[in-house]
Tab-separated table of C-alpha atoms in Angstrom:
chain	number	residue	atom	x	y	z
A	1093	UNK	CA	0.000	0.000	0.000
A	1094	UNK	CA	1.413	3.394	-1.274
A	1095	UNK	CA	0.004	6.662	0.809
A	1096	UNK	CA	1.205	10.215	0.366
A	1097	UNK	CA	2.901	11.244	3.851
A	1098	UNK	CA	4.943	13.966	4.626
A	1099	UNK	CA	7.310	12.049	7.193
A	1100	UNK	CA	8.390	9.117	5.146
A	1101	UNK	CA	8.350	5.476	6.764
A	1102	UNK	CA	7.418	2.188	5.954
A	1103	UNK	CA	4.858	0.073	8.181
A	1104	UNK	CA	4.498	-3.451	8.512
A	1105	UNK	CA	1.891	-5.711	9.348
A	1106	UNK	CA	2.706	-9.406	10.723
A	1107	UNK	CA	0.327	-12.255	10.425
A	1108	UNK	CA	0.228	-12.286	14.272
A	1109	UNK	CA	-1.352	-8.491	14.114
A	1110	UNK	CA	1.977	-6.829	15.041
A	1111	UNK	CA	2.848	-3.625	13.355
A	1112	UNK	CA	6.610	-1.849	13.259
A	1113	UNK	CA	7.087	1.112	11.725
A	1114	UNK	CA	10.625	1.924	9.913
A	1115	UNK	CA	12.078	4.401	7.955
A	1116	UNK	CA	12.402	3.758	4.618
A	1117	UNK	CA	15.853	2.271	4.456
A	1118	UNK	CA	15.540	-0.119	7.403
A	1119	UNK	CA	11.872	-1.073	6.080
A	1120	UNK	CA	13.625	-1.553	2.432
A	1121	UNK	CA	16.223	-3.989	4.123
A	1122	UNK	CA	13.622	-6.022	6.067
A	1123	UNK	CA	11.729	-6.509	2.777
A	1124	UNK	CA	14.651	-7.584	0.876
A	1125	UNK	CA	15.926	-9.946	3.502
A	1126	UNK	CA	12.481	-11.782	3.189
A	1127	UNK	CA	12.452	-11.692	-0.584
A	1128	UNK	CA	15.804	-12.864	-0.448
A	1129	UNK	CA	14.604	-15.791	1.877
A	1130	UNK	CA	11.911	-16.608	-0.368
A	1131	UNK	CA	14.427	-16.896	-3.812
A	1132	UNK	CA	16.703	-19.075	-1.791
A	1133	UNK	CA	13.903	-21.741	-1.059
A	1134	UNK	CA	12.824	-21.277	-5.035
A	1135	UNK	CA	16.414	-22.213	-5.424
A	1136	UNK	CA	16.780	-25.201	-3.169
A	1137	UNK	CA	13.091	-26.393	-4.558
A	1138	UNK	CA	14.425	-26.079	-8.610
A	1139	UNK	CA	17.767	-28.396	-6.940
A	1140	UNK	CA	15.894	-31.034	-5.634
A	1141	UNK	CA	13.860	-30.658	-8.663
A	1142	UNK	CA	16.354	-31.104	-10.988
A	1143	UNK	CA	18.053	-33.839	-9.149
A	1144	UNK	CA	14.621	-35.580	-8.840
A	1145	UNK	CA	14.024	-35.752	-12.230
A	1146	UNK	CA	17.675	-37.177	-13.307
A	1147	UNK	CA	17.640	-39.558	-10.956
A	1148	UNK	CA	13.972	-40.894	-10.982
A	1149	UNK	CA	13.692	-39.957	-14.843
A	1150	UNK	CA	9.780	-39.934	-14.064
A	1151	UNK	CA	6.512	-38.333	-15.786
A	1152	UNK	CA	5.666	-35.220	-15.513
A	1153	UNK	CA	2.454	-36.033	-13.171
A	1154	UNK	CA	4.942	-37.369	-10.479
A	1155	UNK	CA	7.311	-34.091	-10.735
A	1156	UNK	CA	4.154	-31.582	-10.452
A	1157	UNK	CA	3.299	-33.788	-7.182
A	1158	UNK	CA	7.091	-33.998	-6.089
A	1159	UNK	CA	7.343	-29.904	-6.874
A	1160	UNK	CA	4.127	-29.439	-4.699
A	1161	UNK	CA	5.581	-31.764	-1.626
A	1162	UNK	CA	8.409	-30.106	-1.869
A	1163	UNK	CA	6.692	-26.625	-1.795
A	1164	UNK	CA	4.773	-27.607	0.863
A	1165	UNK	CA	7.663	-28.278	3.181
A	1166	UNK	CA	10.523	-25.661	1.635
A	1167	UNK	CA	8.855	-23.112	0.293
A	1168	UNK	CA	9.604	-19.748	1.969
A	1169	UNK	CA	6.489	-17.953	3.476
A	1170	UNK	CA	6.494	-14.476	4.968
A	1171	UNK	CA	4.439	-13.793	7.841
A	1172	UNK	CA	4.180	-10.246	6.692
A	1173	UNK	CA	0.918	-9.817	5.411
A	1174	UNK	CA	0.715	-6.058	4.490
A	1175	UNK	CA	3.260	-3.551	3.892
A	1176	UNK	CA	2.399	0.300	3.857
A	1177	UNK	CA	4.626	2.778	2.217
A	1178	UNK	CA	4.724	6.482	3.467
A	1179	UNK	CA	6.168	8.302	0.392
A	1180	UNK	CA	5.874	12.518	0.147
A	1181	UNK	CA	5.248	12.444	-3.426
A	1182	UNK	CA	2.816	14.919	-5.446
A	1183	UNK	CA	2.633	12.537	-8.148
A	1184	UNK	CA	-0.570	9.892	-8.309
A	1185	UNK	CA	-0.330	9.520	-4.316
A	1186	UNK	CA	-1.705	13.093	-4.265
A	1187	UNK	CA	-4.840	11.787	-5.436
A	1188	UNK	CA	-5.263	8.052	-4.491
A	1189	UNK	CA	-4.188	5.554	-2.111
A	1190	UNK	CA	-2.302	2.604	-4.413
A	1191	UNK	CA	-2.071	-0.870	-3.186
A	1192	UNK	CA	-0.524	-3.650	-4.654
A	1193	UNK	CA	-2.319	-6.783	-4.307
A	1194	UNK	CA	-0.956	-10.549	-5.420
A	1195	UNK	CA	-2.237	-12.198	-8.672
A	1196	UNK	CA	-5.454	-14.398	-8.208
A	1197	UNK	CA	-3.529	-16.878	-10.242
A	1198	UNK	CA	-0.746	-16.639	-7.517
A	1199	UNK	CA	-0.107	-19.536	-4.938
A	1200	UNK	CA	-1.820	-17.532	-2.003
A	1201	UNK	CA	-3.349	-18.555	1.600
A	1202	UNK	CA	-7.158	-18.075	2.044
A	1203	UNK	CA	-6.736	-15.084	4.173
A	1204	UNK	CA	-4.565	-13.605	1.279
A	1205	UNK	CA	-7.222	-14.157	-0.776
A	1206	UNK	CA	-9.570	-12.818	1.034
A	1207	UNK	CA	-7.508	-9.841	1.958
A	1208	UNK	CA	-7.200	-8.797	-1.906
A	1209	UNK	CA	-10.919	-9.699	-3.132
A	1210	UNK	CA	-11.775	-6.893	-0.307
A	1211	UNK	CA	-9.299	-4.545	-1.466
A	1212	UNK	CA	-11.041	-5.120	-4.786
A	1213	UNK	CA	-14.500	-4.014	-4.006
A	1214	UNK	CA	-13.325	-1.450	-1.691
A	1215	UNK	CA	-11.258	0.435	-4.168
A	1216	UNK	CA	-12.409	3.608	-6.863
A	1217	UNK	CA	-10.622	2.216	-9.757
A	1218	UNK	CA	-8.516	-1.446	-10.038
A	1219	UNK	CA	-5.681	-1.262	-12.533
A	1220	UNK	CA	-4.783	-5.363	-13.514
A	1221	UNK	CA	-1.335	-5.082	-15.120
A	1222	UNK	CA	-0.401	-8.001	-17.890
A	1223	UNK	CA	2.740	-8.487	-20.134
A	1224	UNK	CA	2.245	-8.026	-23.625
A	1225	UNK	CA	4.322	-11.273	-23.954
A	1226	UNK	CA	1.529	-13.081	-21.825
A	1227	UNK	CA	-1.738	-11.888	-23.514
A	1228	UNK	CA	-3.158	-14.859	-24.482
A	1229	UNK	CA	-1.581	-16.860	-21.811
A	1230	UNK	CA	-4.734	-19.326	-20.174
A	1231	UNK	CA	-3.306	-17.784	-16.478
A	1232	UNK	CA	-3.700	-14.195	-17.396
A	1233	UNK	CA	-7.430	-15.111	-18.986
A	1234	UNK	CA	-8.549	-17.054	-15.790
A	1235	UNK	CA	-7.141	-14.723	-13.613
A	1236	UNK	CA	-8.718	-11.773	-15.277
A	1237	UNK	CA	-12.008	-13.547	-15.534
A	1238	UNK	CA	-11.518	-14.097	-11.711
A	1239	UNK	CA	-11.355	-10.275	-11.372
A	1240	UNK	CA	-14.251	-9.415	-13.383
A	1241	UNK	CA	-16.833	-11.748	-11.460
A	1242	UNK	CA	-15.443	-10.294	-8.090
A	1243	UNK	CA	-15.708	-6.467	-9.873
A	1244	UNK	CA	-19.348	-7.962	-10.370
A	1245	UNK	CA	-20.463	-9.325	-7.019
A	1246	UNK	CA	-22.674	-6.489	-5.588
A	1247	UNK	CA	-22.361	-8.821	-2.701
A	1248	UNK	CA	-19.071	-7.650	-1.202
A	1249	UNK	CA	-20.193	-4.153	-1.535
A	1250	UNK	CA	-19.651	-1.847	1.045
A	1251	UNK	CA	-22.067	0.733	0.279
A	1252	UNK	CA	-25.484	0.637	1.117
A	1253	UNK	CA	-26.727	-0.307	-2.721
A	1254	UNK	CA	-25.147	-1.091	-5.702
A	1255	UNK	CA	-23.721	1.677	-8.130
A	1256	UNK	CA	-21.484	2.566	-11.249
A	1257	UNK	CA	-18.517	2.090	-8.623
A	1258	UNK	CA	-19.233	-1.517	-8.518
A	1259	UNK	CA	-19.420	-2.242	-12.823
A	1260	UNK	CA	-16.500	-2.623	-15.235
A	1261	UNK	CA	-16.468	1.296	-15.297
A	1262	UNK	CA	-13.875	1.595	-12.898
A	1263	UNK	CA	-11.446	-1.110	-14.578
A	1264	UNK	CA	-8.417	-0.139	-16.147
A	1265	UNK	CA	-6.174	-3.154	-18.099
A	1266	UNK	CA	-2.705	-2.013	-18.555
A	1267	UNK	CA	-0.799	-3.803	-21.077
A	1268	UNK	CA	3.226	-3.540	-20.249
A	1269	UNK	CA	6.157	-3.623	-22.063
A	1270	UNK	CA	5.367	-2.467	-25.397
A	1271	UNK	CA	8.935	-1.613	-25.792
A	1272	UNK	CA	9.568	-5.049	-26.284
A	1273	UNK	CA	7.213	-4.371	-29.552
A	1274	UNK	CA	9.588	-1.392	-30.877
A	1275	UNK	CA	11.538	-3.194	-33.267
A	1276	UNK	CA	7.686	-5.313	-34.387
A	1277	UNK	CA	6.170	-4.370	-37.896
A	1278	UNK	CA	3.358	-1.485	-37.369
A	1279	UNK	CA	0.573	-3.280	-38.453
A	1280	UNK	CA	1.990	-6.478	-36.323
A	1281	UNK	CA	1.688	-4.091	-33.041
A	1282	UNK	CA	-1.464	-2.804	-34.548
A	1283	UNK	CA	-3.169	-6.262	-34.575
A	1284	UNK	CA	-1.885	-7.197	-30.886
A	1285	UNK	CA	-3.408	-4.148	-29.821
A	1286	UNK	CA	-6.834	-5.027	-31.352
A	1287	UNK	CA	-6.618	-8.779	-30.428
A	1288	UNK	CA	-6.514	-7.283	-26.793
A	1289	UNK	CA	-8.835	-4.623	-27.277
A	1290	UNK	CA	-11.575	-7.754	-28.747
A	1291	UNK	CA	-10.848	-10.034	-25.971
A	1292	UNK	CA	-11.562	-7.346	-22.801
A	1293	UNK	CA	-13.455	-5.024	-24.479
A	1294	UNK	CA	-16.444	-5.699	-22.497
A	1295	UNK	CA	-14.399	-6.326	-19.062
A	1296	UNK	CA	-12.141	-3.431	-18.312
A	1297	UNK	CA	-13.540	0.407	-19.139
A	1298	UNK	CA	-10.055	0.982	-20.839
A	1299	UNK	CA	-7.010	-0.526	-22.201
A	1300	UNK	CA	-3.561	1.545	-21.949
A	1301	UNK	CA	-0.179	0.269	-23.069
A	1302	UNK	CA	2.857	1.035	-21.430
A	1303	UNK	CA	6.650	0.790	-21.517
A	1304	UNK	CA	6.909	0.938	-17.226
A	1305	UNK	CA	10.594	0.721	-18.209
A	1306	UNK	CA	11.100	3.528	-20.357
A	1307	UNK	CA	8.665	5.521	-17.756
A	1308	UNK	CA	11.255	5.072	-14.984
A	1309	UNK	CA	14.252	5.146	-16.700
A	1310	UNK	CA	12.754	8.194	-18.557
A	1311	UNK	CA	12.109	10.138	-15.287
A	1312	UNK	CA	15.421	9.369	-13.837
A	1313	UNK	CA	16.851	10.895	-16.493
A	1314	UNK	CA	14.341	13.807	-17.138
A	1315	UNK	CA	14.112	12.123	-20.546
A	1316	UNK	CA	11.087	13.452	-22.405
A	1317	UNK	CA	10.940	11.906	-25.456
A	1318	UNK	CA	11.620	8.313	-22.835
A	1319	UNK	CA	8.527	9.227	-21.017
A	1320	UNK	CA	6.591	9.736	-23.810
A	1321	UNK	CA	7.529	6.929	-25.776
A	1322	UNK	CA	6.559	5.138	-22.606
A	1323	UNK	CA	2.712	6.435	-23.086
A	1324	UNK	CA	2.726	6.698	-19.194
A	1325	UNK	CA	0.608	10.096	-19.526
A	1326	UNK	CA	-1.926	7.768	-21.437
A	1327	UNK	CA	-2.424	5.914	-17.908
A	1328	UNK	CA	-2.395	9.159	-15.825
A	1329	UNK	CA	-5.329	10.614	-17.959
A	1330	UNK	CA	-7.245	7.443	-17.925
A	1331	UNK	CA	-7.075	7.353	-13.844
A	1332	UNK	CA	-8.091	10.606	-13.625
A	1333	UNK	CA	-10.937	10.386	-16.281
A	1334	UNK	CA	-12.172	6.631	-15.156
A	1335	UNK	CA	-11.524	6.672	-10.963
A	1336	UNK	CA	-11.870	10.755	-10.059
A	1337	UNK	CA	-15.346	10.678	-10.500
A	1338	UNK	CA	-16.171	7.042	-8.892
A	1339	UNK	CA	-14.152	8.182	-6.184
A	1340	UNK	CA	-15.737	11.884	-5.298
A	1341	UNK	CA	-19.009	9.468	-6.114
A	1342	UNK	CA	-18.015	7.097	-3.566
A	1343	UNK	CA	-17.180	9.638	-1.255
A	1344	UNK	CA	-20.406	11.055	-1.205
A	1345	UNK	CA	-21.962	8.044	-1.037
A	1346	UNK	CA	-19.964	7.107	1.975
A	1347	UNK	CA	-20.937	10.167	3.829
A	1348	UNK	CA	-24.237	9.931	3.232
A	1349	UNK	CA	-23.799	6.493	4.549
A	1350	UNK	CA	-22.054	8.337	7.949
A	1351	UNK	CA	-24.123	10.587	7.766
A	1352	UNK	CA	-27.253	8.032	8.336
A	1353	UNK	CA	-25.306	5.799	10.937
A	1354	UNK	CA	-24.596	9.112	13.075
A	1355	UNK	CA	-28.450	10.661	12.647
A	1356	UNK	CA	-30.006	6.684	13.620
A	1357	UNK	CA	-27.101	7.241	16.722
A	1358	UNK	CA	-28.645	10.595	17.668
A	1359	UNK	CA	-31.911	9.671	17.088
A	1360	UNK	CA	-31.191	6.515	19.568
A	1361	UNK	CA	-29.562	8.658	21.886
A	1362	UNK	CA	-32.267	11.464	21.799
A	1363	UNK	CA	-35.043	8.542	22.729
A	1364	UNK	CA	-32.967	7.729	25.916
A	1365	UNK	CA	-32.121	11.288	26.879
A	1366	UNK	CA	-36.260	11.956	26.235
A	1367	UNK	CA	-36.880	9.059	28.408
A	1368	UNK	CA	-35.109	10.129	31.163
A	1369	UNK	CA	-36.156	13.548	30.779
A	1370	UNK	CA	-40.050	12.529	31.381
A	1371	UNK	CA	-39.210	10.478	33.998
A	1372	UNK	CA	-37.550	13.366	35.646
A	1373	UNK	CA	-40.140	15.606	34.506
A	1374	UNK	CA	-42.925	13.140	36.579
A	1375	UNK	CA	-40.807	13.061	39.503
A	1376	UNK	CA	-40.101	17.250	39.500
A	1377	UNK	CA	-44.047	17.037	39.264
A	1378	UNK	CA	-44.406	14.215	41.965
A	1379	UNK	CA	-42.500	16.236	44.073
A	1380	UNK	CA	-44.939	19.401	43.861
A	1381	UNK	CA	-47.769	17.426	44.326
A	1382	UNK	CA	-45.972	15.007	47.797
A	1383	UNK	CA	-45.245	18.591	49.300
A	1384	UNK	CA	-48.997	19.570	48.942
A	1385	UNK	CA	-50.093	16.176	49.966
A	1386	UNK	CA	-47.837	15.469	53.294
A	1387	UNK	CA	-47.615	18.882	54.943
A	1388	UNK	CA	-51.556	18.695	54.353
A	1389	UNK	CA	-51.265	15.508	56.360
A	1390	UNK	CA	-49.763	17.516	59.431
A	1391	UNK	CA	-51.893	20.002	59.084
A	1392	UNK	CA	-55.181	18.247	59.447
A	1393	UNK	CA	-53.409	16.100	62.503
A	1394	UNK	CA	-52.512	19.619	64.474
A	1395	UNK	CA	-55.883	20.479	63.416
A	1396	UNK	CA	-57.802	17.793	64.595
A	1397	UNK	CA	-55.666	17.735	67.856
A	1398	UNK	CA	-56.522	21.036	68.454
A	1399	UNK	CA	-59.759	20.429	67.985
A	1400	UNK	CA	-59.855	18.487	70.867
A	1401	UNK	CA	-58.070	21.167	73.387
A	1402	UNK	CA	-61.065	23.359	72.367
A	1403	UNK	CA	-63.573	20.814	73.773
A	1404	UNK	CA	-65.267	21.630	77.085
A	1405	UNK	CA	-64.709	18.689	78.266
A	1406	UNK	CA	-61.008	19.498	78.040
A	1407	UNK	CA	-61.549	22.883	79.053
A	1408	UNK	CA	-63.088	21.433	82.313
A	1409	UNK	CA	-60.370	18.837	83.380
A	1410	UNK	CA	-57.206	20.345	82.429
A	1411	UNK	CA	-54.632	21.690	84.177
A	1412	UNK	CA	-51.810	23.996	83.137
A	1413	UNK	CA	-49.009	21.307	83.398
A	1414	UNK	CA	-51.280	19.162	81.014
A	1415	UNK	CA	-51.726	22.238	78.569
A	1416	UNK	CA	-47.991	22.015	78.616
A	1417	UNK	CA	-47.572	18.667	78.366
A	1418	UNK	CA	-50.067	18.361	75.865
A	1419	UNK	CA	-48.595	21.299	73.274
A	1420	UNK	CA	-44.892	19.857	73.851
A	1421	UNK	CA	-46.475	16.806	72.554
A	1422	UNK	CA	-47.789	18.042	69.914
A	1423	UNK	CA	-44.491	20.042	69.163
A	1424	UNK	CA	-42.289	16.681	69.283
A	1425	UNK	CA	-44.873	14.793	66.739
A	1426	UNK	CA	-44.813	17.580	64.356
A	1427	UNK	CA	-41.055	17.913	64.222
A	1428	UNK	CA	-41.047	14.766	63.265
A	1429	UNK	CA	-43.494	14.795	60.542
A	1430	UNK	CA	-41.549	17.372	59.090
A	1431	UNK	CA	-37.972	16.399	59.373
A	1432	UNK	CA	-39.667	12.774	57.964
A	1433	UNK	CA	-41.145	14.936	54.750
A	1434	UNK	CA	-37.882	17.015	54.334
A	1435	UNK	CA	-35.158	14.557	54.246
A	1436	UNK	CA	-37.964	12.188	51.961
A	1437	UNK	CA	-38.611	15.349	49.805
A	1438	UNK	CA	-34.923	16.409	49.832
A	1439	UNK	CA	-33.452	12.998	48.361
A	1440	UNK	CA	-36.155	13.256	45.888
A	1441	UNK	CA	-35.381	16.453	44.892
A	1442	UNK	CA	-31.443	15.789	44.434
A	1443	UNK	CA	-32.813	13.343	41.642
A	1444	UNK	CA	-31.072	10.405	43.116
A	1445	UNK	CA	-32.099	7.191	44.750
A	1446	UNK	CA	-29.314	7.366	47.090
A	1447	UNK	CA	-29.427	8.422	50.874
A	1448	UNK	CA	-28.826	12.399	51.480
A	1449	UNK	CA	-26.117	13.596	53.881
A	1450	UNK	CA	-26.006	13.951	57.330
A	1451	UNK	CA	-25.234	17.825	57.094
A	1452	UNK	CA	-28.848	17.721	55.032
A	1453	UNK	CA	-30.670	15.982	58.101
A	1454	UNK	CA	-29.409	18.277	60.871
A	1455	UNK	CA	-31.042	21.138	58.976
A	1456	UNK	CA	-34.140	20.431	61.067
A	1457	UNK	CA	-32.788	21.018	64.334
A	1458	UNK	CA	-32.549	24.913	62.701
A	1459	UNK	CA	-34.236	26.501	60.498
A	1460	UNK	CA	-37.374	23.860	60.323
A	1461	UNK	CA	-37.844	23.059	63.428
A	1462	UNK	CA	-41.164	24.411	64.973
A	1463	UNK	CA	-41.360	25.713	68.795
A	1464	UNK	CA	-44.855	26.703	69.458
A	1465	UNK	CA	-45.168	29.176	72.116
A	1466	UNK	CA	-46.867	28.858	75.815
A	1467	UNK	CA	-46.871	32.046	77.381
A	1468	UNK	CA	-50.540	32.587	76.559
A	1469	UNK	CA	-51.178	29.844	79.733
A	1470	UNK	CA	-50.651	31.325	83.134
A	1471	UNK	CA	-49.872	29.506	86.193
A	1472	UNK	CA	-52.552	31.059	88.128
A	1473	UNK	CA	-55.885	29.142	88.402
A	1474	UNK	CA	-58.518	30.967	85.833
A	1475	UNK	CA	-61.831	30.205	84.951
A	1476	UNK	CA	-63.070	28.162	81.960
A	1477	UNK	CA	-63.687	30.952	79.760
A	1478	UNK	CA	-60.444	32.627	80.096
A	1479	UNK	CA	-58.784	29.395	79.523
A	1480	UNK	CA	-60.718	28.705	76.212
A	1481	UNK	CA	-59.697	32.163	74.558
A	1482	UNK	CA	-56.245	31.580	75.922
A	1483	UNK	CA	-55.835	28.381	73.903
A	1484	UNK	CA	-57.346	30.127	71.322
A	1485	UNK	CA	-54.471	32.316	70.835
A	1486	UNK	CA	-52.505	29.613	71.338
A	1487	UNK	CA	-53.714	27.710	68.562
A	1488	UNK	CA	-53.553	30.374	66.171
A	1489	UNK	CA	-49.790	30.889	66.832
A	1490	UNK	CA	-49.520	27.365	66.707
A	1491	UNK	CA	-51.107	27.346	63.250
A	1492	UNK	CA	-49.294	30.001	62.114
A	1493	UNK	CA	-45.694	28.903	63.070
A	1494	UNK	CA	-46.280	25.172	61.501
A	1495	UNK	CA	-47.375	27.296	58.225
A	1496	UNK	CA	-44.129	29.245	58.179
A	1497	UNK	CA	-42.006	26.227	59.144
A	1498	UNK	CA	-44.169	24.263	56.431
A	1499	UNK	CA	-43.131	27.339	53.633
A	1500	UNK	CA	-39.543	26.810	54.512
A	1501	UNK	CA	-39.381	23.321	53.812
A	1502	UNK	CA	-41.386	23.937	50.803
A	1503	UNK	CA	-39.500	27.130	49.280
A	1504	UNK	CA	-36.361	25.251	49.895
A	1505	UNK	CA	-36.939	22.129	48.059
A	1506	UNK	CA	-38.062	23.711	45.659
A	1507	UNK	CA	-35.212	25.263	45.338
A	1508	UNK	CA	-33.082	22.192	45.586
A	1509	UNK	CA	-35.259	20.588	42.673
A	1510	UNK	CA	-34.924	23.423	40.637
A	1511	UNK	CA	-31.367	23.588	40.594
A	1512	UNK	CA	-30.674	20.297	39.967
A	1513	UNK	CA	-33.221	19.906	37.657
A	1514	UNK	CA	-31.197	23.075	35.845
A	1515	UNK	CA	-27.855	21.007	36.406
A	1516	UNK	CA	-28.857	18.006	34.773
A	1517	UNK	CA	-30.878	19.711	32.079
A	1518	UNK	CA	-32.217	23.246	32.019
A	1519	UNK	CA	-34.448	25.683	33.413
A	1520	UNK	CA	-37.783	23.864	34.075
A	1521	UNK	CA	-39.853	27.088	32.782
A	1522	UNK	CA	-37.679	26.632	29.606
A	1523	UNK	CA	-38.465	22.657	29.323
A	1524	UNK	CA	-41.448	23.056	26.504
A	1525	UNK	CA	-39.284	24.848	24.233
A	1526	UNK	CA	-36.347	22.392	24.839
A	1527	UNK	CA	-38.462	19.422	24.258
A	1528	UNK	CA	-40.007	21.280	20.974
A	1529	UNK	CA	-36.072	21.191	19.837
A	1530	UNK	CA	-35.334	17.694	20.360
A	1531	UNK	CA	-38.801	16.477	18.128
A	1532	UNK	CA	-37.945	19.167	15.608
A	1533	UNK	CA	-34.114	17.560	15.608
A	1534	UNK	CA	-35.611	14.386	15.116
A	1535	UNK	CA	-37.992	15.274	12.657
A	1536	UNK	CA	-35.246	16.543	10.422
A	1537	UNK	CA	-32.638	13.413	11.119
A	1538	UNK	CA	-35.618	11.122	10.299
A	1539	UNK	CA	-36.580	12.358	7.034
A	1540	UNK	CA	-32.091	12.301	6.079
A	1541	UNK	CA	-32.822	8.941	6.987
């Protein structure tokens, strides 16, 4: 694999998914020392080979079997399975990614296989390279037919439905060394180049023929008439004309394709967040409604118990330590009614299921904490009807301290709700427009699709 870089380096992939990177040089070396590893056990395999056949003087059924044995057992194989290059180069690499796969008519290993049919449907334009000398050869035929029904299968696709990218449009069949042709009669080049055009006409989009050798040797030696002898520039503008356009197509089409996965991600994602937000909407709500409910609950007890100081009956038989006894009573069972409510109320209003902190809890031995007053009841002995308007007072200051005590507690958890109601979301006054947002939001993602 070839990719434009400005910091040049080499990467390589093992078949036990470890990656080095080198620089150039050292990456170079590594490769060579493998290739050289590989021609070496080519070597030894033609030897034995060679010595087979003298010795045995067999058909040549038994040496294709003897050849594969021996393959099987000598033959050199890298476990590097994909080299990149990092070249800064403004040439084709400015454009495109290039990688080099092996020949489907190549001794490979399934994942090799594999690995190349992908690169195959994944890429904007596939360039299959033959030798002139080879044209006709039954290899380059099956392995070009090969090609073409992989080009065809819409089922390796990666894109969401199947387009020009995936026909013979973006197939270019380059035909090298046509130098070897030079010294050829005109009209014998002339009918090569139509035997080739007959046979893939209806496979590959376009058929270029190069010299690759005059190309490089041409550029190293800023030979012009080299380069274009080499019809190099012939390639170039068929890339550009045949893969530009599948590519910026492709490119669209796989942001379009992002584009869906990441607006079915938010739309997912908004349904949660919308969940949660009505559930905390119903319990900002419950919590409105339980503060109504409970401190209504004290205040028809205190009521009721009241009630019953006002009675003659009590009026009659009580005595000024009972009065006393009686309201402290009363005092210690509404204190804790209301430090019950308030730490209830409070953990409900901090949105969390959790138990709330002792420094929370104490608050009711201060601010919320109701002390009803006695000095309306003498200690002197006083007829009935001075004692009844006495309570009477009484009770009214009793009513009206539990209904300041009971605005406290209610004015601050409100205010805790409200602000973490803001913290985990907004301003609850604000909460219709914010949930108008999120439907509009998914209105719009919905019909991207």
């Amino acid at each position: 694999m070839f990719i434009k870089s400005k910091y040049e380096r080499i990467e390589i992939m093992y078949s036990d998914k470890r990656n080095i990177s080198k620089s150039l040089s050292k990456g170079k070396k590594i490769l060579r020392e493998e290739e050289e590893k590989y021609k070496n056990s080519k070597k030894f395999i033609s030897k034995k080979l060679k010595h087979y056949r003298i010795q045995k003087n067999t058909d040549i059924w038994d040496l294709k079997k003897y050849k594969l044995d021996l393959e099987a057992k000598h033959l050199y194989r890298s476990e590097i399975v994909q080299t990149k290059y990092f070249i800064n180069n403004d040439g084709i690499l400015k454009d495109f990614i290039l990688v080099d796969t092996p020949g489907l008519n190549q001794t490979l290993l399934n994942e090799d296989i594999d690995r190349s049919k992908l690169y195959y449907k994944r890429a904007d334009g596939i360039i299959w390279l033959i030798d002139v000398q080879n044209i006709v050869s039954l290899g380059s035929n099956n392995a070009i037919k090969k090609i073409h029904l992989i080009n065809e299968d819409n089922s390796l696709n990666i894109y969401s439905e199947p387009t020009e990218m995936c026909s013979t449009k973006n197939m270019i069949l380059v035909v090298n060394k046509i130098d070897i042709l030079k010294n050829n009669d005109k009209d014998d080049i002339q009918r090569i180049k139509t035997q080739v055009k007959s046979m893939y006409k209806d496979i590959f989009k376009d058929i270029v023929f190069i010299s690759a050798k005059n190309a490089l040797l041409g550029t190293s030696l800023n030979d012009e008439s080299l380069i274009s002898e080499s019809n190099i520039e012939e390639l170039y503008n068929s890339i550009d004309k045949n893969f530009k356009l599948t590519a910026a197509k492709n490119q669209i089409i796989s942001k379009y394709k992002n584009l869906s996965i990441t607006g079915k991600n938010i739309i997912e994602y908004i349904d949660q967040y919308k969940r949660r937000l009505y559930k905390d909407i119903c319990e900002y709500n419950t919590i409105e409604f339980q503060i109504k409910e409970k401190t209504e609950e004290i205040k028809e007890y205190v009521n009721k118990f009241l009630k019953s100081m006002e009675k003659y009956e009590y009026l009659k038989s009580t005595t000024q330590s009972q009065i006393n006894e009686d309201v402290r009573r009363l005092e210690y069972i509404c204190n804790k009614k209301l430090e019950k409510i308030y730490i209830y109320l409070y953990s409900r209003a901090m949105f969390t299921s959790g138990d709330i902190e002792d420094k929370y809890m104490s608050a009711m031995n201060n601010n919320f904490k109701v002390s009803f007053n006695l000095n309306y009841i003498s200690k002197e002995k006083l007829p009935v009807n001075i004692i009844s308007t006495k309570i009477k007072y009484l009770i009214d200051d009793i009513l009206e301290e539990l209904d300041y005590k009971i605005n406290l507690i209610r004015n601050d958890i409100d205010k805790v709700k409200n602000y973490n109601f803001n913290l985990i979301y907004l301003d609850y006054l604000d909460i219709n427009k914010h949930i108008n947002c999120l439907d509009n939001i998914e209105e719009i993602l919905r019909k991207l699709g």
